[in-house]
mmCIF file of C-alpha atoms in Angstrom:
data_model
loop_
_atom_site.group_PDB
_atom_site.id
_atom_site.type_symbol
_atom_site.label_atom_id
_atom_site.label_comp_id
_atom_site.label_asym_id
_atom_site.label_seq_id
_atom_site.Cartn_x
_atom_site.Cartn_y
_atom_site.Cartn_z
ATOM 1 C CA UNK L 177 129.624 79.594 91.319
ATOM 2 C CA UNK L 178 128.343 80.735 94.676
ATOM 3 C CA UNK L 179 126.984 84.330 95.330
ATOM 4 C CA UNK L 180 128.956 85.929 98.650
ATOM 5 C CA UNK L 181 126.522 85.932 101.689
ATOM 6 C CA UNK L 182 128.541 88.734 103.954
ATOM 7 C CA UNK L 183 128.990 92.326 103.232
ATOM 8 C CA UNK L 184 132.404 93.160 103.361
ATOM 9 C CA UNK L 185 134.203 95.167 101.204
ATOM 10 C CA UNK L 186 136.498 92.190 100.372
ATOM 11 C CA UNK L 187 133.778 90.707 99.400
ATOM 12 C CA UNK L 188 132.561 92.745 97.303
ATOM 13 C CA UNK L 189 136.012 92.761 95.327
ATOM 14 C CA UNK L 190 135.332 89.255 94.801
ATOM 15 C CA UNK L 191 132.104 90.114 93.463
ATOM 16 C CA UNK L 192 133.796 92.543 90.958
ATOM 17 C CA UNK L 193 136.475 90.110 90.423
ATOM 18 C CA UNK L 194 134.203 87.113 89.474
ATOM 19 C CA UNK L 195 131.762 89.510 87.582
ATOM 20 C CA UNK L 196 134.851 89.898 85.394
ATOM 21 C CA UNK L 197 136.189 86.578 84.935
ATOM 22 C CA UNK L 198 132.386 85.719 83.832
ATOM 23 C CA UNK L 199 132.816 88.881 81.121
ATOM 24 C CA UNK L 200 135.767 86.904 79.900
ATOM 25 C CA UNK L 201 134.060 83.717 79.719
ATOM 26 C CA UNK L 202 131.209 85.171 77.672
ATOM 27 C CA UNK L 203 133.022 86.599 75.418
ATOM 28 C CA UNK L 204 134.940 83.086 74.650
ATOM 29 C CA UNK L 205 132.407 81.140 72.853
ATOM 30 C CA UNK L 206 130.760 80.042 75.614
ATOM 31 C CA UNK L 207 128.718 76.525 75.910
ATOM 32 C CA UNK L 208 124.598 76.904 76.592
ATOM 33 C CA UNK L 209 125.376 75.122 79.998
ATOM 34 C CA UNK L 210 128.400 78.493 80.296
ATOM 35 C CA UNK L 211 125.116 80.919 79.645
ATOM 36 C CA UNK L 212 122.927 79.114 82.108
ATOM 37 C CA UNK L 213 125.755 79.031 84.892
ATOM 38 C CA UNK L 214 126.148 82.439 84.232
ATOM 39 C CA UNK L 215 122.335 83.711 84.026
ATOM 40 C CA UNK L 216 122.279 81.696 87.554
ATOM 41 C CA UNK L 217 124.713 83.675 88.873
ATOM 42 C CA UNK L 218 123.425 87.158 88.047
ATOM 43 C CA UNK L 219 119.774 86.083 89.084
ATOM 44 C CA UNK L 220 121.314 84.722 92.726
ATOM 45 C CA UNK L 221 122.210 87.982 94.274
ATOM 46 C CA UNK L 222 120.921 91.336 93.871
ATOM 47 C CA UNK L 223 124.519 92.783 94.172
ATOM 48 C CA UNK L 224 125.600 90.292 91.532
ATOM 49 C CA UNK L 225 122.881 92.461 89.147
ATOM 50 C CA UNK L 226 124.295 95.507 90.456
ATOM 51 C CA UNK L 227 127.727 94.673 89.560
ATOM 52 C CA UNK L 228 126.764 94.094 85.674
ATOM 53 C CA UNK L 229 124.022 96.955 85.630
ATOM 54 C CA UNK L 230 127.535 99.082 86.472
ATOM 55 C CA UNK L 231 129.312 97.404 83.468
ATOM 56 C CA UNK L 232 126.009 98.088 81.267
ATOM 57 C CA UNK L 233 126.735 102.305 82.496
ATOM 58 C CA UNK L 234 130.472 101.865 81.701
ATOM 59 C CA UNK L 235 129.654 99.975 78.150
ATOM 60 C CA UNK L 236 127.268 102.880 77.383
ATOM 61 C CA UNK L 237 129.325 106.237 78.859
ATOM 62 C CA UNK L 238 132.343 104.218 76.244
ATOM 63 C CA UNK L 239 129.864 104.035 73.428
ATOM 64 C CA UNK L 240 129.210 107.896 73.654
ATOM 65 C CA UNK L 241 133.027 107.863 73.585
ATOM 66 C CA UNK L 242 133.558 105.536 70.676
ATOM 67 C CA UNK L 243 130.802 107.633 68.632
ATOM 68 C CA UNK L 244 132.109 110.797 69.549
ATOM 69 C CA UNK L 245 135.845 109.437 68.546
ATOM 70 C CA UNK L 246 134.834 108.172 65.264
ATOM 71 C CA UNK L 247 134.261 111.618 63.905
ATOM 72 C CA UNK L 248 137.361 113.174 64.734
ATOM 73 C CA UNK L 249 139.746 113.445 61.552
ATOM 74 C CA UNK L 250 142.861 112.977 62.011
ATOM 75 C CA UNK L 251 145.671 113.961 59.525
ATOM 76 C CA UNK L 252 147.752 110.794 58.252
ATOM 77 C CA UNK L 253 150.424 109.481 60.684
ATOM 78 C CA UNK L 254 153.221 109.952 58.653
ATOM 79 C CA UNK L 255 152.692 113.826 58.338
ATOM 80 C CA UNK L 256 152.987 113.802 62.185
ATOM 81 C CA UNK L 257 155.313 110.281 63.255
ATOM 82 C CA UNK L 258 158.632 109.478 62.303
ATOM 83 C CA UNK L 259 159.041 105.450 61.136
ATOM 84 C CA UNK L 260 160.249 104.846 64.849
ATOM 85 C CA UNK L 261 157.097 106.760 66.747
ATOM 86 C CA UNK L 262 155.025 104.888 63.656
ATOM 87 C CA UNK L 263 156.019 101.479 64.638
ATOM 88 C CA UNK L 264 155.788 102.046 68.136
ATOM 89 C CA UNK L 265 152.447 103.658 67.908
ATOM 90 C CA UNK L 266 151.327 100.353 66.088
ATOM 91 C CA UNK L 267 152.649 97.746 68.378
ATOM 92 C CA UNK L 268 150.860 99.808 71.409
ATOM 93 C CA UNK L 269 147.629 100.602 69.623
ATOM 94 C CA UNK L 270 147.556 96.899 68.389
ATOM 95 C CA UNK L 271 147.193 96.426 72.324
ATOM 96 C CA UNK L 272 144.755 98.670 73.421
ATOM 97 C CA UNK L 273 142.790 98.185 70.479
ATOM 98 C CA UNK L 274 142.465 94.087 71.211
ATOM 99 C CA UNK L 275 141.558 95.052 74.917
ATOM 100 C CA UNK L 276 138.878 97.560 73.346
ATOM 101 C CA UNK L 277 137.580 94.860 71.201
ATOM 102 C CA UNK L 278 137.425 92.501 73.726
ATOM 103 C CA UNK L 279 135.652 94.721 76.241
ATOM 104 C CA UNK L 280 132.900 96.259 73.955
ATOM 105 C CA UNK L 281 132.041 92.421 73.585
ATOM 106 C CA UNK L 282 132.085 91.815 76.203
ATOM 107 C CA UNK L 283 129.909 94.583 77.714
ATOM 108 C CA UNK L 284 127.315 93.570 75.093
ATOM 109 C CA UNK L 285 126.917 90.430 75.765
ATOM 110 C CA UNK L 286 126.584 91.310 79.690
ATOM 111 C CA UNK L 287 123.988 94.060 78.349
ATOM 112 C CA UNK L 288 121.657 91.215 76.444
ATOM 113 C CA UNK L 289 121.894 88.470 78.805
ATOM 114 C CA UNK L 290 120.899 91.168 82.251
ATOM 115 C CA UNK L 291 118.580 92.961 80.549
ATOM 116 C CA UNK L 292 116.386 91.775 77.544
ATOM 117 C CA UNK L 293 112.921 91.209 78.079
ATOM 118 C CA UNK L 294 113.181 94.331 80.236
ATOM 119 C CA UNK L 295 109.715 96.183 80.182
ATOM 120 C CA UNK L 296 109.699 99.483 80.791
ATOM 121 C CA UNK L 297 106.760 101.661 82.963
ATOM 122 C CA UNK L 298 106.391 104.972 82.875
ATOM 123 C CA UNK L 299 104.232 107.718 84.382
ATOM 124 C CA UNK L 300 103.281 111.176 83.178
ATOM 125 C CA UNK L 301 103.272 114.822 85.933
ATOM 126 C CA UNK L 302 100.192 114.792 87.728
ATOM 127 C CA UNK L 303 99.169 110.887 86.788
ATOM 128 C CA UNK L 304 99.265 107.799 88.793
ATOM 129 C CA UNK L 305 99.192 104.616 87.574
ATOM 130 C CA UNK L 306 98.467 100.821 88.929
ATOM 131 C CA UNK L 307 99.780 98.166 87.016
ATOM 132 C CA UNK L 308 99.752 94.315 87.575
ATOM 133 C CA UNK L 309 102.960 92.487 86.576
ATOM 134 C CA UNK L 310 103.329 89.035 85.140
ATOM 135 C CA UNK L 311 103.481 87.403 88.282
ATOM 136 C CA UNK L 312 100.082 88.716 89.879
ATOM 137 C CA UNK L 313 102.519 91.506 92.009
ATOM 138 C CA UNK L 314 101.611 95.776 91.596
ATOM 139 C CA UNK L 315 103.369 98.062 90.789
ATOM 140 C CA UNK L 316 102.048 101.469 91.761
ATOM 141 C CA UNK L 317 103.941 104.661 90.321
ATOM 142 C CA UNK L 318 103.573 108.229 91.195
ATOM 143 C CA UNK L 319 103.788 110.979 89.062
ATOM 144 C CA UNK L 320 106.258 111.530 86.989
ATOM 145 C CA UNK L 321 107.995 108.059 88.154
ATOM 146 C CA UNK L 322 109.716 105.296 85.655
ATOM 147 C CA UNK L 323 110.796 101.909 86.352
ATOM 148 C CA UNK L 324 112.351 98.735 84.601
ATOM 149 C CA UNK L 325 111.217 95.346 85.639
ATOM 150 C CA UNK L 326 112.637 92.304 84.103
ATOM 151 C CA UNK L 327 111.217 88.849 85.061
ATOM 152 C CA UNK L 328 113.214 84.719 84.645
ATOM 153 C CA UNK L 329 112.712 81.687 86.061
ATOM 154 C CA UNK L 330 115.286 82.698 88.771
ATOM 155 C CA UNK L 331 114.219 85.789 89.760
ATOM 156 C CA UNK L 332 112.087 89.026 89.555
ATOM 157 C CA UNK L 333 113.949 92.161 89.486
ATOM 158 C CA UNK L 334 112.605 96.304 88.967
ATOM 159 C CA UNK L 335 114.780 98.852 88.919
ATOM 160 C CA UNK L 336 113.350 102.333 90.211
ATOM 161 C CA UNK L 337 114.708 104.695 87.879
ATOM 162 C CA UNK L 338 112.761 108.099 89.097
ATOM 163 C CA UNK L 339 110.594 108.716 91.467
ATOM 164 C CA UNK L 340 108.451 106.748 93.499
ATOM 165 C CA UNK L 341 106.597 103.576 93.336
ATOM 166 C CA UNK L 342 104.604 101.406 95.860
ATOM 167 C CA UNK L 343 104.858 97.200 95.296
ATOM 168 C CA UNK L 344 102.208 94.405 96.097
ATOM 169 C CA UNK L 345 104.301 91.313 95.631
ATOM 170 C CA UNK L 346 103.258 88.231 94.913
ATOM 171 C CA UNK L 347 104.550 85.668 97.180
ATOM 172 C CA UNK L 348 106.836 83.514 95.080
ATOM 173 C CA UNK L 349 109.701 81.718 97.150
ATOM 174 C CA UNK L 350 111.203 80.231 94.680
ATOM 175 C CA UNK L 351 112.025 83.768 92.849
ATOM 176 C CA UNK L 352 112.540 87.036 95.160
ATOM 177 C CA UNK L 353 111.507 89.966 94.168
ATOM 178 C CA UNK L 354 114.444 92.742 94.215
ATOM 179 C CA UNK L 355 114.223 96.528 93.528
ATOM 180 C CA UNK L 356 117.141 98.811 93.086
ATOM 181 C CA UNK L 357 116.792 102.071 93.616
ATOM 182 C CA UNK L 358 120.255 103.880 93.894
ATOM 183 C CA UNK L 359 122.359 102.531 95.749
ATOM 184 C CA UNK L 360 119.851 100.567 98.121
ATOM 185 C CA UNK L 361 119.171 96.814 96.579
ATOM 186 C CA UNK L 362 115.864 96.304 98.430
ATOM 187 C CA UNK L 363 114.951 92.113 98.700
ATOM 188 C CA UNK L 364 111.389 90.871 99.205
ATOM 189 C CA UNK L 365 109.270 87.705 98.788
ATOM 190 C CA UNK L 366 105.620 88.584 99.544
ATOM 191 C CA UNK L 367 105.429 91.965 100.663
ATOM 192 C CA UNK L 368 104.009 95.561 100.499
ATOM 193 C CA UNK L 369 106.447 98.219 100.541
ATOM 194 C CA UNK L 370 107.035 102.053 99.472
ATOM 195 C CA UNK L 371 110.295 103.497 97.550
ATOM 196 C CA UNK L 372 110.674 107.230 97.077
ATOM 197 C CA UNK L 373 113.938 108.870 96.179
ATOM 198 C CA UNK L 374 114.231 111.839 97.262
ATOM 199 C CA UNK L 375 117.062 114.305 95.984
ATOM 200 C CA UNK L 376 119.564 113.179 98.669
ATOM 201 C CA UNK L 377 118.333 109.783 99.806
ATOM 202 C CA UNK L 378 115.922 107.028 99.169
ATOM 203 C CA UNK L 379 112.950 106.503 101.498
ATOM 204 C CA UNK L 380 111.651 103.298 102.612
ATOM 205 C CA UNK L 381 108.105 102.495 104.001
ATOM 206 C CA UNK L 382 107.235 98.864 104.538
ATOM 207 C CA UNK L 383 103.531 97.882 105.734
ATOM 208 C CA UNK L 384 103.201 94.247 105.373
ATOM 209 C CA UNK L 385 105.653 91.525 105.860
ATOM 210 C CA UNK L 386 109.424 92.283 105.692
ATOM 211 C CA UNK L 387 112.604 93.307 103.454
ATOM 212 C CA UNK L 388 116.384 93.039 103.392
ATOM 213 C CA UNK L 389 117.982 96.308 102.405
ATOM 214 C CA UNK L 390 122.138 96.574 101.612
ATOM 215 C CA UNK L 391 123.822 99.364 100.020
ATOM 216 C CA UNK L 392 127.013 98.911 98.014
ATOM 217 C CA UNK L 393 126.873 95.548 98.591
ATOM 218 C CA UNK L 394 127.051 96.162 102.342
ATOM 219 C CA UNK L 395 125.749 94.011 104.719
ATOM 220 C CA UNK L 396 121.711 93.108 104.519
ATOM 221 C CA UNK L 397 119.554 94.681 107.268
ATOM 222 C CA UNK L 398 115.754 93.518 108.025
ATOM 223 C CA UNK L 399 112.822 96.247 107.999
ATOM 224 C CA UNK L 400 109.519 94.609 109.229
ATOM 225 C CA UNK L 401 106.120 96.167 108.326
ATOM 226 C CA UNK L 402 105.247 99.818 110.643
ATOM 227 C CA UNK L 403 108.892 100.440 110.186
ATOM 228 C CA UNK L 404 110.694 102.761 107.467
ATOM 229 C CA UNK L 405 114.380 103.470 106.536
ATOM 230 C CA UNK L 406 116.188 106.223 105.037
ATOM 231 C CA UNK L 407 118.983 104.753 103.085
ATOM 232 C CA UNK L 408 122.033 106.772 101.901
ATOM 233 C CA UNK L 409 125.238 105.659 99.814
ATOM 234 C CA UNK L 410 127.163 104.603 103.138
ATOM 235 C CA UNK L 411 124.318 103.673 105.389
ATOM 236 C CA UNK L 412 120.762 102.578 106.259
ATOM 237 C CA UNK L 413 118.983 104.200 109.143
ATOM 238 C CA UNK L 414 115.904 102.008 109.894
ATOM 239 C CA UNK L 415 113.120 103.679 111.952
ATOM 240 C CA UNK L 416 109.824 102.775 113.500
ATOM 241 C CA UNK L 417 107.053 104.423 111.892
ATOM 242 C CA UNK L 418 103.727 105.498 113.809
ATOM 243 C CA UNK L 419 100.456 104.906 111.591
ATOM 244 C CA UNK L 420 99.081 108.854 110.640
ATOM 245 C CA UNK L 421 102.531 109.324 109.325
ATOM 246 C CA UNK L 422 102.653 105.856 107.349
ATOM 247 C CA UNK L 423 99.074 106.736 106.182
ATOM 248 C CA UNK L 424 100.404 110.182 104.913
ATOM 249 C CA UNK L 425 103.235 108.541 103.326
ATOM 250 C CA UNK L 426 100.881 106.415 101.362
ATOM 251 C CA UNK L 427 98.059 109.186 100.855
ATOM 252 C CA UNK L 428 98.932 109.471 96.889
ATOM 253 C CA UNK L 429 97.898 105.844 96.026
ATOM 254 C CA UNK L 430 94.496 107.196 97.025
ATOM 255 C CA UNK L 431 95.317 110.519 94.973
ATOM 256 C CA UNK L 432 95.787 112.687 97.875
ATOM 257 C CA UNK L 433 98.069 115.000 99.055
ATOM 258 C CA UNK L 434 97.773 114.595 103.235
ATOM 259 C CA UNK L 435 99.805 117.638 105.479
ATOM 260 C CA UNK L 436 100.070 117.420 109.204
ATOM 261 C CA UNK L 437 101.948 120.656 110.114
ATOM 262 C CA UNK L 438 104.568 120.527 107.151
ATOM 263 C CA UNK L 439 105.894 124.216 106.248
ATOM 264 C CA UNK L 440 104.520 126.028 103.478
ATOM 265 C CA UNK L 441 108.078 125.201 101.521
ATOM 266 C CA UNK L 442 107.675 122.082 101.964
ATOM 267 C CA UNK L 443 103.563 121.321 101.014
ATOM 268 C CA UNK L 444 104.460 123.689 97.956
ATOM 269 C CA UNK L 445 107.328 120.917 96.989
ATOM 270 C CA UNK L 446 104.451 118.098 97.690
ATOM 271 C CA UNK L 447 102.005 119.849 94.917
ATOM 272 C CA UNK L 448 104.451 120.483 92.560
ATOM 273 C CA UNK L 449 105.314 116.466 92.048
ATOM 274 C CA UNK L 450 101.914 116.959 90.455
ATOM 275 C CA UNK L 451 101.737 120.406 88.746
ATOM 276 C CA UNK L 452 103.528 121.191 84.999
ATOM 277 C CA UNK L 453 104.074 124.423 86.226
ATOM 278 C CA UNK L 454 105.052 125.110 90.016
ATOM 279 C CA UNK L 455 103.818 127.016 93.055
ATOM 280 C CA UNK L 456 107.303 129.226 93.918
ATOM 281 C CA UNK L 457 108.150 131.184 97.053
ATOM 282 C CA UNK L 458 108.130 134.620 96.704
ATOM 283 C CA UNK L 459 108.933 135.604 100.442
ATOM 284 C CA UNK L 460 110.920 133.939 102.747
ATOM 285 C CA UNK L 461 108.320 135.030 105.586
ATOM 286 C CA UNK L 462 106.280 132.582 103.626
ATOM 287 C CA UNK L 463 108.327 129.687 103.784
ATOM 288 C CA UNK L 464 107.978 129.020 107.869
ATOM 289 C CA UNK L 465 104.447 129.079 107.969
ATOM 290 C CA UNK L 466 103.085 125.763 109.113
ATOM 291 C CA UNK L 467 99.841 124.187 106.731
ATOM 292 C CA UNK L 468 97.613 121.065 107.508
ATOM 293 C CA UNK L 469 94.741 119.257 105.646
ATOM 294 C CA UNK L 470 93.689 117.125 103.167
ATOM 295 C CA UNK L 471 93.937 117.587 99.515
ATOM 296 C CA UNK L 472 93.708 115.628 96.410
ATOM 297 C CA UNK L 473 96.346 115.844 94.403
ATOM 298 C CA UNK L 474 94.926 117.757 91.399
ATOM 299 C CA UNK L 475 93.525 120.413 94.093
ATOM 300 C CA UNK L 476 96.210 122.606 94.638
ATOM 301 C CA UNK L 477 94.230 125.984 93.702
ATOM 302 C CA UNK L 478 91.878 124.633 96.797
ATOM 303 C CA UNK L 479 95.426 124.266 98.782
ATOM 304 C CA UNK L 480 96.198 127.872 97.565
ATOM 305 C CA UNK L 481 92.368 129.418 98.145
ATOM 306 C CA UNK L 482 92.969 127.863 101.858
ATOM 307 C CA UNK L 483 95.918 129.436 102.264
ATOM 308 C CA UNK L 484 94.551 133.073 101.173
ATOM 309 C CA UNK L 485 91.894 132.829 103.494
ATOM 310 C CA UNK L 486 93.313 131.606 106.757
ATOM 311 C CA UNK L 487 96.908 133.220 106.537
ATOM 312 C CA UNK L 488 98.834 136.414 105.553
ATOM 313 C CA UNK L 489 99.869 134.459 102.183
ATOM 314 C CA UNK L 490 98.733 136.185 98.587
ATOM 315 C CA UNK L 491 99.002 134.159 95.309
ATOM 316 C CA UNK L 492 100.058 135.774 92.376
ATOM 317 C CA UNK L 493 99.178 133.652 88.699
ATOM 318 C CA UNK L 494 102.050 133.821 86.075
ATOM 319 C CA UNK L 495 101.351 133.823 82.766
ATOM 320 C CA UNK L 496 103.242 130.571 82.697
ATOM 321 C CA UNK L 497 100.460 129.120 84.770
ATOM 322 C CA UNK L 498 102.635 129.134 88.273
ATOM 323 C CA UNK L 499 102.099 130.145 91.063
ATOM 324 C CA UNK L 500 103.759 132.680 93.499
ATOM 325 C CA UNK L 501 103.092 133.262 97.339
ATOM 326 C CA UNK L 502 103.743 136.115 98.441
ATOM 327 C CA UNK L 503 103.451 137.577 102.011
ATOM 328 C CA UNK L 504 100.472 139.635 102.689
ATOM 329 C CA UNK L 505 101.319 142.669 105.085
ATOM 330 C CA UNK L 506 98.240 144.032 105.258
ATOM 331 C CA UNK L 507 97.056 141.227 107.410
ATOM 332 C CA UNK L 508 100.181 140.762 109.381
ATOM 333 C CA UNK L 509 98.806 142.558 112.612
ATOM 334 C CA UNK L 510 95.365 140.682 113.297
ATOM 335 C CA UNK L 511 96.864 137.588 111.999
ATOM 336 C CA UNK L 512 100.356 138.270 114.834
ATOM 337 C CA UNK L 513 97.813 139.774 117.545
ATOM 338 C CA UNK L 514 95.868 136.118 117.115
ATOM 339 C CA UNK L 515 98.905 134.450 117.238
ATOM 340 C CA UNK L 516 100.811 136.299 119.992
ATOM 341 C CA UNK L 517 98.077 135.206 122.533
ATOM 342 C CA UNK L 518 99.135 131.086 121.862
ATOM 343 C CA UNK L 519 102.671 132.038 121.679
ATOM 344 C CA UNK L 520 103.057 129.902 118.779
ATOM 345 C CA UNK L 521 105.853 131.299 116.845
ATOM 346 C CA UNK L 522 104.332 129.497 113.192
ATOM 347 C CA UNK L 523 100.818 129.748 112.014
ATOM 348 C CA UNK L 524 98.696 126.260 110.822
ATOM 349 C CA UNK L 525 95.686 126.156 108.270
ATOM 350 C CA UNK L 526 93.554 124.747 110.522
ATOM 351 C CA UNK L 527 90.202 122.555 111.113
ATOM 352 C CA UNK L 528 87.771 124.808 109.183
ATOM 353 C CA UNK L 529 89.417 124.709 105.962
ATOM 354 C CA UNK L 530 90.643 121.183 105.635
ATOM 355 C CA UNK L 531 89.674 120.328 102.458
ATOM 356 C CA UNK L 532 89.350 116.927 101.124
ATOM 357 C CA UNK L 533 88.867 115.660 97.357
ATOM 358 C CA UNK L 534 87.296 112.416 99.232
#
């Protein structure tokens, strides 16, 4: 069995196809040498993993369907068949139900041999945790952030399930270290990189040494260390990456939350990864206004005082312990007469209230 080294789409049929005939061979009383050639395949490819992980969401979405089914009652066939419709009912549900059998098997077996010994990480809103795996590699996670890593002989793979997470990896060429995350199977050997999905894509930031990134089984593409890439479900746009912006990237392993002229909107999105209770816009006038500084990631009532006192923004508490910025009229003229003279259009928190938890 040999993994497919292109990225075509015929390829990845064949992927699918073999991925299959593999199912079928598992589920036929297969030989400890079958289960090892097997393993070896799944471990040799990071789409091969993907392929079963999407057989492990098809086995569980037909679970739900087989529990749901079993509580439906039915009344007896005969009160609703004729003999005829009964045995032609029999001979076809005779069928389906020995393809049924065979594929819940099937999927189970898939299920035990890709993912036991599958340890789970998870972390809480507004905590950040550093954890070293069993091969001396770290695994940073953000707030609220989960991941599944799962360790053999043959390989080392983690599977980002929310949020974001920052790696250390252990050089190891024997086993490379992959990380799916979406659609994007990211593969590294020893290297320091940065995944963060995001609600429409997933953002890459390498700084040391180099990964391969495919989607969908697509072709591999290198990203080198000072480079990024935003990866979607039909493409992977790599991008050089100057050093403030991979530093502000990286600012929460050091619990901070660094702005360099992001809109209100968007450093209010920034704290909330680490509030229970959000900061909401209240006025759209609001939203456009431009903020910078440096602020750690549990200070967002400094982030909120600094905004009070350098532009027309007023916080209102909820009971609910959010937050809502309103705009302030009242200081609309001195604030646009200041601004007028610069001709800046957008307003920044500027040098004398950057704030810093450091």
């Amino acid at each position: 069995m040999q993994g497919s080294g292109s990225g075509s789409g015929t390829d990845w049929a064949q992927i699918e196809q073999e991925a299959a005939r593999l199912l079928a061979r598992l589920n036929s009383e297969p030989s400890p040498q079958d289960e090892a050639e097997i393993c070896a395949w799944v471990e040799s490819d990071p789409r091969h993993a993907l392929a079963f992980a999407r057989a492990e969401s098809a086995w569980e979405a037909t679970e739900r369907l087989k529990s749901a089914a079993a509580e439906v009652k039915l009344p007896p066939l005969e009160a609703i068949a004729s003999e005829e419709q009964q045995r032609r009912l029999s001979r076809n549900i005779m069928i389906v139900a020995a393809i049924a059998v065979a594929l819940f098997a099937a999927a189970a077996i898939v299920t035990i041999y890709t993912f036991s010994g599958v340890e789970r990480y998870e972390s809480r809103t507004g905590e950040i945790r550093d954890i070293r795996l069993a091969d001396g590699s770290l695994l940073h996670l953000n707030s609220d952030s989960a991941a599944e890593v799962r360790f053999t002989d043959l390989g080392r793979k983690v599977r980002l399930l929310k949020g974001e997470a920052s790696f250390e990896v252990a050089h190891d060429p024997r086993r490379p270290f992959d990380v799916e995350a979406r659609s994007a199977a990211i593969r590294a050997t020893g290297t320091a990189f940065n995944v963060r999905l995001r609600p429409s894509l997933t953002e890459l930031t390498v700084t040391r040494g180099a990964v391969a990134v495919s989607v969908n089984a697509n072709a591999r593409q290198q990203v080198g260390a000072g480079a990024g890439a935003v990866i979607q479900p039909r493409n992977i746009s790599p991008t050089r990456l100057d050093p403030p912006l991979i530093s502000q990237r990286l600012a929460w392993r050091n619990h901070l939350v660094r702005l360099n002229g992001e809109t209100i909107e968007q450093a209010a999105s920034e704290f909330n990864r680490y509030r229970t209770a959000p900061i909401l816009i209240g006025d759209t006038r609001v939203s456009s206004l431009r903020t910078a500084g440096s602020f750690g990631i549990g200070d967002s009532r400094q982030f909120l005082a600094a905004l009070e006192q350098s532009l027309p923004v007023r916080a209102v508490n909820g009971q609910d312990g959010s937050v809502m910025l309103l705009y302030d009229d009242e200081r609309f003229a001195p604030h646009h007469a200041s601004n007028s003279r610069t001709n800046a259009g957008t307003s920044s928190v500027a040098g004398p209230i950057r704030l810093s938890s450091k």
